[in-house]
Amino acid sequence: MKYIEAILIKFGMVFSVLFVVLGIAYGVRIFEIFILSLLITAIGFIGDLIIYPKTSNKVATGGDFILVFLIIWLGGLWLVENPDFSLVMPALYTAVLVAAGEWFFHIYLTKRVWGHKETSHTLKQEPNRK
C-alpha cells in the first residue's frame, strides 16, 4: 500500500509540473501531458527502486533530471502535433522542476516507505577504525 501511495504522489508531482510548464505556458493538450506524466512516473519509479538504494540522492536526482528531459523532448516530438515551439526549453524547465521535487520524493521514500531513520544527507559517517 505504501508503494501505491508513493506512485500516486510521484504522479501528482510530475503531472502538476508538466501541466504548469507544458499546459499553461506552452499550450500542450491535457491528454499529451497525461501520457508523458505516466511515462515519466512509471520509468522513474522503477529507477527510484533500483538506482536510488544503491547510490545516493544526488545520483538518483541527476538520473531523474536526464530521464525527464529526454522523455519530454523526444516523447514530445512523438506526441505533440505540430508544435510551434522548440521542445528543448520546455523539457529543460520541466526537468529542473521535477528534479527538485524528486530530491524530496527520495527522502520521502527513505523515511516513509522504507522506514529508514537516516537518509544519505543526514547520515554521519563514522571513521574507519581497524
Short mmCIF file of N, CA, C and O in Angstrom, two decimals, residues 6 20-21 25 43 51-52 54-55 60 64 70 80 88-89 100 105 120-121:
data_model
loop_
_atom_site.label_atom_id
_atom_site.label_comp_id
_atom_site.label_asym_id
_atom_site.label_seq_id
_atom_site.Cartn_x
_atom_site.Cartn_y
_atom_site.Cartn_z
N ALA A 6 3.12 6.08 -2.82
CA ALA A 6 4.32 6.74 -3.35
C ALA A 6 4.19 7.00 -4.84
O ALA A 6 4.57 8.07 -5.33
N VAL A 20 1.71 22.82 -15.54
CA VAL A 20 2.07 24.24 -15.46
C VAL A 20 3.00 24.63 -16.61
O VAL A 20 2.75 25.61 -17.31
N VAL A 21 4.07 23.85 -16.81
CA VAL A 21 5.05 24.23 -17.82
C VAL A 21 4.52 23.98 -19.23
O VAL A 21 4.50 24.88 -20.06
N ALA A 25 1.98 27.22 -19.93
CA ALA A 25 2.96 28.08 -20.61
C ALA A 25 3.07 27.80 -22.11
O ALA A 25 3.30 28.72 -22.89
N ILE A 43 8.65 4.89 -15.50
CA ILE A 43 10.09 4.63 -15.68
C ILE A 43 10.87 5.19 -14.50
O ILE A 43 11.80 4.55 -14.00
N ILE A 51 17.95 2.27 -8.70
CA ILE A 51 19.16 3.10 -8.64
C ILE A 51 19.35 3.77 -7.28
O ILE A 51 20.44 3.74 -6.72
N TYR A 52 18.30 4.39 -6.75
CA TYR A 52 18.44 5.17 -5.53
C TYR A 52 18.98 4.37 -4.34
O TYR A 52 19.89 4.84 -3.65
N LYS A 54 20.99 1.94 -4.27
CA LYS A 54 22.38 1.53 -4.49
C LYS A 54 23.33 2.70 -4.61
O LYS A 54 24.55 2.51 -4.57
N THR A 55 22.80 3.91 -4.79
CA THR A 55 23.66 5.08 -4.97
C THR A 55 23.31 6.13 -3.92
O THR A 55 23.22 5.81 -2.75
N ALA A 60 20.54 9.72 -8.04
CA ALA A 60 19.17 9.40 -8.45
C ALA A 60 18.45 10.64 -8.97
O ALA A 60 17.71 10.55 -9.96
N ASP A 64 16.98 11.27 -12.68
CA ASP A 64 15.61 11.73 -12.93
C ASP A 64 15.60 12.95 -13.84
O ASP A 64 14.74 13.09 -14.70
N LEU A 70 14.76 13.85 -21.45
CA LEU A 70 14.67 13.04 -22.66
C LEU A 70 13.23 12.65 -23.00
O LEU A 70 12.83 12.68 -24.17
N VAL A 80 3.26 15.53 -29.38
CA VAL A 80 2.71 16.86 -29.63
C VAL A 80 2.61 17.09 -31.14
O VAL A 80 3.61 17.03 -31.85
N VAL A 88 13.00 21.80 -26.60
CA VAL A 88 14.19 21.73 -25.76
C VAL A 88 14.03 22.55 -24.49
O VAL A 88 14.30 22.07 -23.39
N MET A 89 13.61 23.80 -24.60
CA MET A 89 13.49 24.64 -23.41
C MET A 89 12.37 24.18 -22.47
O MET A 89 12.59 24.12 -21.26
N ALA A 100 13.95 18.88 -8.78
CA ALA A 100 13.87 19.50 -7.45
C ALA A 100 12.85 18.76 -6.58
O ALA A 100 13.11 18.49 -5.39
N PHE A 105 11.19 13.75 -2.86
CA PHE A 105 10.50 12.47 -3.00
C PHE A 105 11.40 11.32 -2.57
O PHE A 105 10.93 10.37 -1.94
N SER A 120 20.79 9.60 3.21
CA SER A 120 22.18 9.78 2.80
C SER A 120 22.71 11.17 3.15
O SER A 120 23.89 11.35 3.36
N HIS A 121 21.83 12.16 3.25
CA HIS A 121 22.32 13.50 3.56
C HIS A 121 22.33 13.78 5.07
O HIS A 121 22.85 14.80 5.49
#
